[in-house]
Amino acid sequence: MCSVVGYVGTHFSRDYILEGLSRLEYRGYDSAGFACLHPENNRLLYCKAKGRLSNLIEKCKQSPIDGYVAIGHTRWSTHGTSTEINAHPHFDCNKTLSIVHNGIIENHHDLKQQLIKTGHTFHSDTDTEIIAHLFESLILTHNTFKGAVVDLVNQLRGAYAFISISQDLPDQMLLVRKRSPLCIGVGDGQMFIASDVLAFADKTKKVLFIPDEHFAIVKHDMIELYDFKGNSKPLIMQDITSDWQAHQKNGHEHYMLKEIYEQKRAIHATVDFLSTLSPDLWNHIDISAEQIRNLKTISLVGCGTSWHAARIAQFFFETICKLPTKVQLASEMRYMHFFKEPANMHIAISQSGETADTLEALRMVNDFDIPTLAITNVASSTMVREADGFILTQAGHEVAVASTKAFSTQLTALYWLAHRIALERGLIEQHDLKNAEQDLFIIAEVLENGIENYKRTIQKVLAPKYAQFNKSIFLGRHISYPFAMEAALKLKEISYIFAQCYPAGELKHGPLALIDEQMPVYIFSVQDPIIYQKLVANTQEAKARGGHIVVFAFEGQDELCSLAETSFVLPRVKTLLEPLAMSGLMQYLAYEIANVLGCEIDKPRNLAKSVTVE
Ligand code: F6R
């Protein structure tokens, strides 16, 4: 998704801006741009390019513009296609003021019509350009810069984080934040600005996260912070904990491969972290032990892979805590009727902690005064700040767009949390929680060994074979159904192979019509003997129609394996941990198939890592 980067200081800043943008490249984008003020005459200079950031870097080399006040942007198209004209920065009529923006201005159409009537000329199809023109007109009609900003934010609807620089106020920068993240790294006589702290994590130790619905006027040695009414606000600095060095590929061909292999360590780290937190957990997440004991229901919400983790975790909470658990897709939940349930806890699951739909769902629940908990991987994220409490998965920074280690650590945290709640409710003993932790350590081993055992065959035989099919069906039952959804998502997002997932029991209600010799049918088994037998029957139905069967099974499931062209067999594990056991192997197979097809694995087309627009 879009990223913004800025700099105000006493050094030339183009290299910092371009490097900052390249660090945030993994988030996904389709054009890029840079603007700065000329160091001597303050004239606004800019350069934009369609496509990859490398195109912008090449273009900048040809017109070596640079300055002490500068902004940069990578754009993920929402309004208007990916063209140089639509790339940010955008300008006012006189090209004296420049804006880079993340988010969406929802009332851009009405504002544009009004501005056109008053003589403004637009050049792009973007919603962002409206901000520049509206700001231009408001500056003319207000006595103070601050007054113009307050009026501006009152007129803009939507979610946005934007930075503006202007020839007329050449030593300062305006930062505005509503719902989209924006932060300032405070250096010695210089300020580093970005939508993600990663852009400047090695440049300074102190960061100010602009609070929601606030704006800041920033000079090289000073920050003024205001709320949207124009009231001055105190600056609350935080220490930067992200480590840029940990974000390299470390010899792996892709980040995704590196991250698949980091799962064993990440699961261990998550369990160790939670185990240390355990005695003080309820304080940490700002919910009382009594509230936990009295809980009647749990609600889980997320998007994409995080929603799949939630669907799997439903089995954890219902089986281990005996609590009815509802799972919702954030993008749907927001527009459904909301019924406040007594003694309910809401858990928002999000790797990034920034996903717009999940964040808005969390905000909606916060308004109902229900305890909320965010399970996220990013300590500096908005969800951490806005949920009543938070638990951090210890996956480490996940760069590849396709989530791997974030998914497995979400499952780890949710499995552990289900046990911790059950302990508080007197359903299990302390030693059961310890055993659950041991089971997670065992699963981390099974996950990694699963990859190692099949690595060569996948590389040499199976990935080239399955890369030839351009469509596939994924089936699961019970806890393996949401896992099959995750597997289908992994394959389609990185290899572009069409992958449709169904609960296996639904096959005969329609999807069976799709099956022939050209259709690989991936089946994810369970160990429960009754459900297993049903799954075998479903596999036979697919086999009888010529389906090309691929099974992920457990030791002793010979009947299922005998129906398959390809079978992956894992050791028997705790039933609730079956998805976690299979995840490494499933991700690795998808990865190698995409690799055979030469796909851009870490940054699949059209996708963004952090989906900060609805
Ligand atoms: C797929 C994937 C996405 C994310 C989804 C939610 O591999 O990563 O489906 O899971 O965009 O993102 P977060 O977890 O950051 O809220």
XYZ file of C-alpha atoms and ligand atoms in Angstrom:
630
model
C 0.000 0.000 0.000
C 1.160 3.612 -0.325
C 4.091 4.815 1.749
C 5.186 8.353 2.552
C 8.654 9.493 3.563
C 9.884 12.994 4.379
C 12.896 14.909 5.697
C 13.499 18.356 7.197
C 17.061 19.123 8.161
C 20.384 20.539 7.186
C 21.576 17.773 4.862
C 20.722 16.833 1.293
C 18.010 14.272 1.672
C 17.221 12.584 -1.631
C 19.220 9.464 -0.767
C 17.439 9.134 2.562
C 14.021 9.554 0.915
C 14.746 6.974 -1.795
C 16.258 4.532 0.686
C 13.286 5.017 3.020
C 10.917 4.289 0.148
C 12.890 1.199 -0.811
C 12.624 -0.114 2.771
C 8.849 0.235 2.537
C 8.711 -1.204 -0.998
C 7.541 -4.559 0.344
C 4.198 -2.969 1.198
C 3.303 -2.888 -2.512
C 2.955 0.017 -4.980
C 2.834 0.788 -8.699
C 4.447 4.234 -9.087
C 6.738 6.511 -7.115
C 7.700 10.155 -6.762
C 10.003 12.630 -5.038
C 9.801 16.403 -4.423
C 12.083 18.847 -2.641
C 12.709 22.550 -2.208
C 15.756 23.936 -3.984
C 18.400 24.534 -1.264
C 19.082 28.091 -2.456
C 15.994 29.562 -4.121
C 13.351 27.273 -2.457
C 11.784 26.443 -5.797
C 9.699 23.256 -5.748
C 11.383 20.492 -7.764
C 10.027 17.040 -8.421
C 10.445 13.780 -10.253
C 7.901 10.957 -10.753
C 7.964 7.553 -12.405
C 5.517 4.817 -13.221
C 6.285 1.268 -12.049
C 9.150 0.225 -9.813
C 11.096 2.527 -7.506
C 14.201 1.711 -9.560
C 12.583 3.711 -12.412
C 12.349 6.758 -10.132
C 15.923 6.276 -8.923
C 17.151 6.156 -12.545
C 15.134 9.266 -13.438
C 16.419 11.159 -10.412
C 19.987 10.410 -11.495
C 19.306 12.134 -14.807
C 17.902 15.289 -13.143
C 19.921 15.486 -9.947
C 17.492 17.451 -7.784
C 18.035 17.461 -4.038
C 17.218 19.582 -1.008
C 17.084 19.931 2.779
C 13.282 19.649 2.817
C 11.896 16.772 0.795
C 9.087 14.248 0.466
C 8.704 10.902 -1.301
C 5.908 8.488 -2.037
C 5.130 5.065 -3.407
C 1.571 4.824 -4.717
C -0.751 1.833 -4.797
C -3.490 2.917 -7.180
C -6.957 3.526 -5.832
C -8.302 6.547 -7.754
C -6.923 6.549 -11.273
C -4.632 4.024 -12.947
C -0.894 3.745 -12.471
C 0.511 6.591 -14.583
C 3.198 9.191 -14.069
C 0.547 11.918 -13.817
C -1.312 10.058 -11.079
C 1.915 9.335 -9.172
C 2.464 11.552 -6.110
C 3.488 14.238 -5.263
C 0.542 16.383 -6.342
C 0.422 20.164 -6.542
C -1.727 23.270 -6.239
C -2.429 25.409 -9.331
C 0.848 27.345 -9.126
C 2.987 24.330 -8.266
C 4.279 26.019 -5.136
C 2.778 23.514 -2.711
C 3.228 19.759 -2.874
C 1.482 16.833 -1.183
C 2.143 13.114 -0.720
C -0.723 11.151 0.742
C -1.725 7.711 2.027
C -5.386 6.851 2.355
C -8.580 7.905 0.624
C -10.442 11.215 0.559
C -14.012 9.973 0.430
C -15.644 13.291 -0.508
C -13.115 14.045 -3.259
C -15.773 14.175 -5.968
C -17.819 16.950 -4.312
C -14.736 18.917 -3.303
C -13.336 18.677 -6.805
C -16.521 20.045 -8.364
C -16.504 22.998 -5.945
C -12.833 23.713 -6.611
C -13.279 23.534 -10.384
C -16.112 26.080 -10.090
C -13.758 28.455 -8.293
C -11.161 28.172 -11.047
C -8.849 25.346 -10.005
C -7.416 23.122 -12.714
C -6.744 19.453 -12.018
C -4.219 17.308 -13.806
C -4.612 13.843 -12.277
C -7.450 11.420 -11.502
C -6.391 11.135 -7.882
C -8.248 12.110 -4.736
C -4.941 13.466 -3.375
C -4.771 16.408 -5.766
C -7.912 17.770 -4.096
C -5.967 18.274 -0.865
C -3.390 20.463 -2.596
C -5.987 22.683 -4.269
C -8.226 22.946 -1.241
C -5.255 23.831 0.944
C -4.150 26.432 -1.629
C -7.549 28.156 -1.435
C -7.768 27.946 2.381
C -4.320 29.449 2.901
C -5.531 32.503 0.969
C -8.636 32.944 3.109
C -7.146 32.344 6.584
C -4.963 34.645 8.605
C -2.910 31.825 10.031
C -1.400 28.669 8.606
C -2.794 26.708 11.558
C -6.291 28.058 10.897
C -6.098 26.923 7.281
C -5.065 23.410 8.382
C -7.953 23.155 10.877
C -10.396 24.186 8.156
C -8.780 21.750 5.710
C -9.106 18.727 7.998
C -12.686 19.651 8.796
C -13.547 19.502 5.115
C -11.764 16.250 4.277
C -13.642 13.006 4.858
C -11.951 9.613 4.896
C -8.710 8.190 6.218
C -5.462 9.880 5.422
C -1.877 10.623 6.341
C -0.268 13.327 4.262
C 2.789 15.537 4.185
C 2.939 18.931 2.546
C 5.852 21.206 1.693
C 5.612 24.678 0.218
C 7.891 27.257 -1.407
C 6.271 29.929 0.746
C 7.208 28.268 4.058
C 10.456 26.627 3.002
C 11.824 25.626 6.385
C 8.823 23.602 7.532
C 6.640 20.668 6.698
C 3.030 19.920 7.531
C 2.067 16.412 8.660
C -1.581 15.430 9.019
C -2.927 12.154 10.292
C -6.415 10.734 10.369
C -6.560 6.964 10.750
C -3.483 6.217 8.577
C -0.156 5.983 10.437
C 2.514 8.694 10.379
C 5.564 9.176 12.591
C 8.569 11.452 13.078
C 12.056 10.208 13.905
C 13.644 12.969 15.935
C 17.303 13.397 15.058
C 19.951 15.924 16.006
C 18.881 19.019 14.064
C 16.947 16.890 11.588
C 13.564 15.176 11.396
C 12.850 11.936 9.570
C 9.232 11.440 8.640
C 7.541 8.284 7.384
C 4.402 6.212 7.442
C 6.460 3.381 9.002
C 9.276 3.698 11.525
C 11.280 1.162 9.519
C 12.164 3.898 7.020
C 14.409 5.611 9.584
C 14.907 2.928 12.258
C 18.722 3.185 12.087
C 18.877 6.984 11.845
C 17.680 7.962 15.302
C 16.536 6.447 18.589
C 13.461 8.597 19.292
C 10.121 8.552 17.545
C 6.900 10.514 17.871
C 3.836 8.703 16.548
C 1.388 11.381 15.453
C -1.816 10.581 17.361
C -4.985 9.989 15.390
C -6.713 13.181 14.202
C -3.687 15.380 14.892
C -1.371 17.448 12.760
C 2.202 18.590 13.234
C 4.243 21.501 11.943
C 7.810 20.299 11.755
C 11.072 22.233 11.359
C 14.590 20.797 11.561
C 14.798 21.496 15.310
C 11.171 21.754 16.438
C 7.794 20.024 16.327
C 4.443 21.628 17.130
C 1.615 19.157 17.598
C -2.108 20.060 17.420
C -5.401 18.232 17.523
C -7.927 18.810 14.735
C -9.435 21.722 16.659
C -6.068 23.474 16.688
C -5.314 22.897 20.398
C -1.621 22.509 21.146
C -0.699 19.005 22.388
C 2.334 17.652 24.270
C 4.953 15.603 22.434
C 5.213 12.043 23.750
C 8.376 10.449 22.423
C 9.014 6.716 22.320
C 12.163 4.648 21.869
C 12.667 2.965 18.505
C 12.866 -0.789 18.951
C 12.879 -1.961 15.291
C 16.213 -3.170 13.998
C 16.809 -2.571 10.299
C 19.651 -5.128 10.144
C 17.234 -7.940 11.005
C 15.384 -7.148 7.797
C 17.887 -8.494 5.287
C 17.355 -11.676 3.258
C 20.337 -13.429 4.891
C 21.335 -15.410 1.815
C 17.826 -16.615 0.916
C 16.559 -16.044 -2.600
C 13.357 -14.478 -1.300
C 12.085 -12.998 1.945
C 9.236 -15.486 1.849
C 11.649 -18.425 1.973
C 13.613 -16.815 4.783
C 10.387 -16.235 6.691
C 9.155 -19.802 6.142
C 12.384 -20.986 7.746
C 12.126 -18.527 10.619
C 8.929 -20.130 11.889
C 10.491 -22.554 14.330
C 12.381 -19.732 16.024
C 9.343 -17.448 15.885
C 7.057 -20.029 17.519
C 9.642 -20.566 20.294
C 10.020 -16.823 20.797
C 6.249 -16.326 20.968
C 5.784 -19.107 23.530
C 8.721 -17.839 25.637
C 7.358 -14.306 25.531
C 3.845 -15.352 26.533
C 5.090 -17.687 29.223
C 7.017 -14.802 30.815
C 3.973 -12.569 30.536
C 1.634 -15.205 31.968
C 1.512 -14.247 35.692
C 0.755 -10.606 34.879
C -1.162 -11.202 31.649
C -4.532 -9.728 32.630
C -2.919 -6.515 33.876
C -0.912 -6.334 30.698
C -3.996 -6.596 28.507
C -6.071 -4.418 30.794
C -8.801 -6.908 31.595
C -9.436 -8.240 35.074
C -9.117 -11.907 36.041
C -12.734 -11.661 37.149
C -13.830 -10.515 33.702
C -11.988 -13.490 32.204
C -13.657 -15.877 34.659
C -17.073 -14.417 33.794
C -16.644 -14.398 30.023
C -19.587 -15.872 28.154
C -18.427 -15.483 24.563
C -15.381 -14.562 22.503
C -15.401 -12.727 19.183
C -12.554 -12.790 16.695
C -12.067 -10.509 13.730
C -9.456 -10.164 10.985
C -8.846 -10.112 7.235
C -7.169 -12.569 4.850
C -4.636 -14.834 6.495
C -5.357 -13.321 9.903
C -9.019 -14.198 9.419
C -7.985 -17.770 8.610
C -5.996 -17.831 11.855
C -9.132 -16.616 13.631
C -11.240 -19.348 11.997
C -8.776 -21.966 13.214
C -8.643 -20.367 16.673
C -12.411 -20.710 16.966
C -11.703 -24.431 17.512
C -9.166 -23.528 20.237
C -11.529 -21.324 22.255
C -14.528 -23.585 21.877
C -12.624 -26.790 22.671
C -10.210 -25.588 25.354
C -12.189 -22.760 27.015
C -15.672 -24.095 26.246
C -16.650 -20.589 25.149
C -18.911 -20.006 22.137
C -16.727 -18.136 19.666
C -17.818 -16.005 16.757
C -15.449 -15.173 13.898
C -16.047 -12.291 11.532
C -14.376 -10.880 8.492
C -13.625 -7.267 9.340
C -14.772 -5.910 5.969
C -18.175 -7.569 6.437
C -18.586 -7.016 10.141
C -18.368 -3.251 9.779
C -21.567 -3.104 7.773
C -23.595 -5.743 9.628
C -25.875 -5.178 12.595
C -23.837 -5.209 15.769
C -25.386 -6.802 18.829
C -23.548 -6.152 22.037
C -23.257 -9.410 23.944
C -22.844 -9.464 27.716
C -19.481 -10.686 29.083
C -17.877 -10.747 25.664
C -14.253 -10.083 24.657
C -13.258 -8.979 21.156
C -9.932 -10.040 19.705
C -8.656 -8.292 16.576
C -5.979 -10.279 14.752
C -3.644 -8.463 12.398
C -0.006 -8.964 11.473
C 0.501 -5.309 10.660
C -1.883 -3.847 13.207
C -2.827 -1.317 10.514
C -5.294 -3.103 8.217
C -8.008 -0.509 7.663
C -11.009 -2.839 7.907
C -9.780 -4.598 11.047
C -8.879 -1.277 12.631
C -12.311 0.167 11.899
C -13.989 -2.977 13.259
C -11.901 -2.579 16.422
C -12.904 1.071 16.713
C -16.539 0.137 16.273
C -16.314 -2.382 19.135
C -14.412 0.120 21.297
C -17.407 2.432 20.981
C -19.572 -0.245 22.620
C -17.329 -0.441 25.663
C -16.474 -4.106 25.198
C -12.965 -5.251 26.218
C -10.784 -5.392 23.113
C -7.505 -7.162 22.567
C -5.231 -6.821 19.525
C -2.986 -9.705 18.552
C -0.421 -8.198 16.247
C 3.193 -8.414 15.199
C 3.996 -4.705 15.160
C 4.597 -2.982 18.488
C 4.295 0.503 17.007
C 1.007 -0.203 15.225
C -2.237 1.721 15.576
C -4.090 -1.337 16.897
C -1.625 -1.603 19.768
C -2.426 1.962 20.675
C -6.185 1.731 20.225
C -7.150 -1.688 21.637
C -7.639 -1.961 25.409
C -4.821 -4.493 25.474
C -2.453 -6.172 23.082
C -0.354 -9.290 22.687
C 2.641 -9.125 20.404
C 3.499 -12.160 18.337
C 7.242 -12.568 18.133
C 7.527 -13.335 14.425
C 9.973 -10.513 13.773
C 9.443 -8.206 10.828
C 7.579 -9.952 7.998
C 8.577 -8.496 4.648
C 7.097 -10.863 2.037
C 3.548 -9.898 1.139
C 2.394 -13.490 1.645
C 2.120 -14.066 5.339
C 3.894 -17.152 6.730
C 5.568 -16.708 10.100
C 2.965 -14.156 11.170
C 0.259 -16.786 10.568
C 2.040 -19.496 12.543
C 2.784 -17.158 15.446
C -0.826 -15.955 15.474
C -1.914 -19.580 15.831
C 0.709 -20.068 18.534
C -0.444 -17.024 20.503
C -4.122 -17.934 20.139
C -3.551 -21.567 21.202
C -1.577 -20.389 24.213
C -4.170 -17.735 25.086
C -6.984 -20.285 24.942
C -5.099 -22.357 27.526
C -4.365 -19.329 29.695
C -8.059 -18.359 29.716
C -9.019 -21.967 30.477
C -6.587 -21.921 33.410
C -8.164 -18.770 34.790
C -11.597 -20.325 34.469
C -10.486 -23.441 36.365
C -10.869 -25.736 33.364
C -7.231 -26.799 33.300
C -4.267 -26.848 35.700
C -0.993 -24.950 35.519
C 0.807 -28.092 34.294
C -1.653 -28.298 31.362
C -0.559 -24.825 30.281
C 3.070 -25.977 30.509
C 2.203 -29.066 28.440
C 0.536 -26.835 25.836
C 3.761 -24.828 25.614
C 5.727 -28.067 25.143
C 3.277 -29.142 22.430
C 3.923 -25.887 20.604
C 7.677 -26.509 20.782
C 7.105 -29.992 19.336
C 4.972 -28.535 16.539
C 7.693 -26.031 15.681
C 9.970 -29.045 15.144
C 7.363 -30.929 13.087
C 6.755 -27.839 10.947
C 10.423 -27.469 10.076
C 11.103 -31.195 9.629
C 8.099 -31.402 7.302
C 9.818 -28.971 4.954
C 13.202 -30.658 5.248
C 11.787 -34.152 4.570
C 10.090 -33.127 1.332
C 12.315 -30.275 0.213
C 14.245 -32.156 -2.490
C 11.195 -33.899 -3.933
C 9.284 -30.646 -4.024
C 12.145 -28.815 -5.728
C 12.964 -31.502 -8.261
C 9.648 -33.205 -8.993
C 6.532 -31.791 -7.397
C 6.873 -28.039 -7.907
C 7.631 -28.404 -11.667
C 4.733 -30.877 -11.932
C 2.100 -28.785 -10.138
C 3.245 -25.550 -11.729
C 1.778 -26.929 -14.977
C -1.805 -26.883 -13.720
C -3.414 -23.447 -13.913
C -6.274 -24.182 -11.505
C -6.852 -26.194 -8.360
C -9.340 -27.075 -5.666
C -8.536 -27.133 -1.975
C -10.589 -29.182 0.476
C -10.641 -29.527 4.237
C -13.092 -30.463 6.951
C -13.531 -29.233 10.500
C -10.270 -27.536 11.609
C -8.564 -28.340 8.310
C -11.157 -26.340 6.325
C -9.948 -22.864 7.378
C -6.427 -24.177 6.928
C -7.282 -25.278 3.380
C -8.563 -21.717 2.771
C -5.205 -20.390 3.893
C -3.378 -22.890 1.656
C -5.474 -21.860 -1.358
C -4.786 -18.191 -0.630
C -1.052 -18.851 -0.382
C -0.931 -20.638 -3.719
C -3.051 -18.129 -5.624
C -1.449 -14.973 -4.285
C 2.127 -15.916 -5.108
C 1.767 -18.220 -8.151
C -1.425 -16.715 -9.688
C -2.766 -20.279 -10.059
C -6.511 -20.221 -9.567
C -7.247 -21.946 -6.257
C -10.748 -22.397 -4.947
C -11.391 -23.760 -1.468
C -14.438 -25.642 -0.205
C -15.388 -27.559 2.903
C -15.005 -31.135 1.591
C -18.601 -31.972 2.516
C -19.808 -29.350 0.037
C -18.196 -31.071 -2.949
C -21.293 -32.950 -4.024
C -23.433 -29.812 -3.731
C -21.876 -28.252 -6.813
C -18.073 -28.065 -7.063
C -17.805 -31.723 -8.128
C -18.822 -30.499 -11.580
C -15.416 -28.828 -11.878
C -13.374 -31.970 -11.378
C -11.527 -33.722 -14.195
C -7.963 -34.949 -14.910
C -6.738 -31.377 -15.226
C -7.840 -30.421 -11.727
C -5.434 -30.989 -8.833
C -7.463 -31.481 -5.650
C -5.444 -30.640 -2.530
C -6.847 -32.351 0.563
C -5.883 -31.484 4.128
C -6.509 -34.285 6.560
C -7.476 -34.402 10.228
C -6.821 -37.121 12.791
C -10.277 -37.332 14.328
C -11.341 -40.828 13.157
C -14.922 -39.901 12.244
C -14.069 -36.745 10.334
C -11.138 -38.548 8.720
C -13.488 -41.225 7.333
C -15.762 -38.522 5.910
C -12.756 -36.902 4.277
C -11.723 -40.239 2.766
C -15.211 -40.543 1.296
C -14.993 -37.013 -0.165
C -11.591 -37.860 -1.636
C -13.067 -40.935 -3.279
C -15.783 -38.772 -4.833
C -13.143 -36.521 -6.364
C -10.953 -39.452 -7.414
C -13.888 -41.174 -9.125
C -14.286 -38.078 -11.359
C -10.647 -38.253 -12.422
C -9.395 -35.598 -9.980
C -5.646 -35.435 -9.468
C -5.389 -35.934 -5.701
C -2.696 -34.368 -3.482
C -3.022 -35.108 0.235
C -1.484 -33.668 3.353
C -1.980 -36.555 5.794
C -0.804 -37.912 9.138
C 1.039 -41.159 9.854
C -1.177 -44.212 9.547
C -3.650 -42.604 7.132
C -2.873 -45.168 4.426
C -6.395 -45.305 3.033
C -6.337 -41.594 2.221
C -2.804 -41.744 0.828
C -3.675 -44.704 -1.395
C -6.141 -42.470 -3.274
C -3.532 -39.804 -3.968
C -1.058 -39.158 -6.784
C 1.030 -37.248 -4.252
C 0.970 -37.506 -0.497
C 2.809 -35.641 2.224
C 2.786 -37.483 5.531
C 3.454 -35.817 8.872
C 3.854 -37.373 12.331
C 0.743 -37.517 14.489
C 0.308 -34.368 16.580
C -2.222 -32.810 18.997
C -5.397 -32.543 16.932
C -5.865 -28.797 17.457
C -2.324 -28.231 16.232
C -2.763 -30.040 12.906
C -2.904 -26.783 10.887
C 0.266 -25.493 12.491
C 2.039 -28.784 11.780
C 1.085 -28.643 8.078
C 1.710 -24.956 7.518
C 5.459 -24.982 6.763
C 5.138 -27.715 4.152
C 2.099 -26.140 2.520
C 3.796 -22.726 2.343
C 6.996 -24.260 0.977
C 5.145 -26.141 -1.787
C 3.317 -22.950 -2.824
C 6.610 -21.056 -2.721
C 8.440 -23.548 -4.966
C 5.546 -23.703 -7.454
C 5.631 -19.900 -7.737
C 9.412 -20.062 -8.072
C 9.173 -22.494 -10.995
C 6.730 -20.099 -12.643
C 9.176 -17.224 -12.175
C 6.716 -15.128 -10.190
C 7.734 -12.081 -8.233
C 7.191 -13.949 -4.982
C 7.880 -11.292 -2.365
C 5.781 -8.660 -4.096
C 2.951 -10.330 -5.997
C 1.203 -8.196 -8.577
C -1.660 -5.978 -7.366
C -1.059 -6.771 -3.699
C 0.170 -4.741 -0.769
C 1.596 -5.877 2.532
C -0.306 -3.519 4.724
C -3.810 -2.767 3.470
C -4.397 0.651 4.956
C -7.316 1.556 2.689
C -10.735 -0.062 2.696
C -1.979 -13.085 2.726
C -1.921 -11.943 3.614
C -3.138 -11.096 3.752
C -3.195 -10.472 5.152
C -4.372 -9.486 5.235
C -4.520 -8.911 6.625
O -0.800 -13.820 2.738
O -0.908 -11.659 4.186
O -4.297 -11.810 3.468
O -3.342 -11.474 6.095
O -4.174 -8.444 4.328
O -3.347 -8.283 7.032
P -3.010 -8.048 8.550
O -2.784 -9.375 9.171
O -1.795 -7.189 8.551
O -4.197 -7.367 9.147
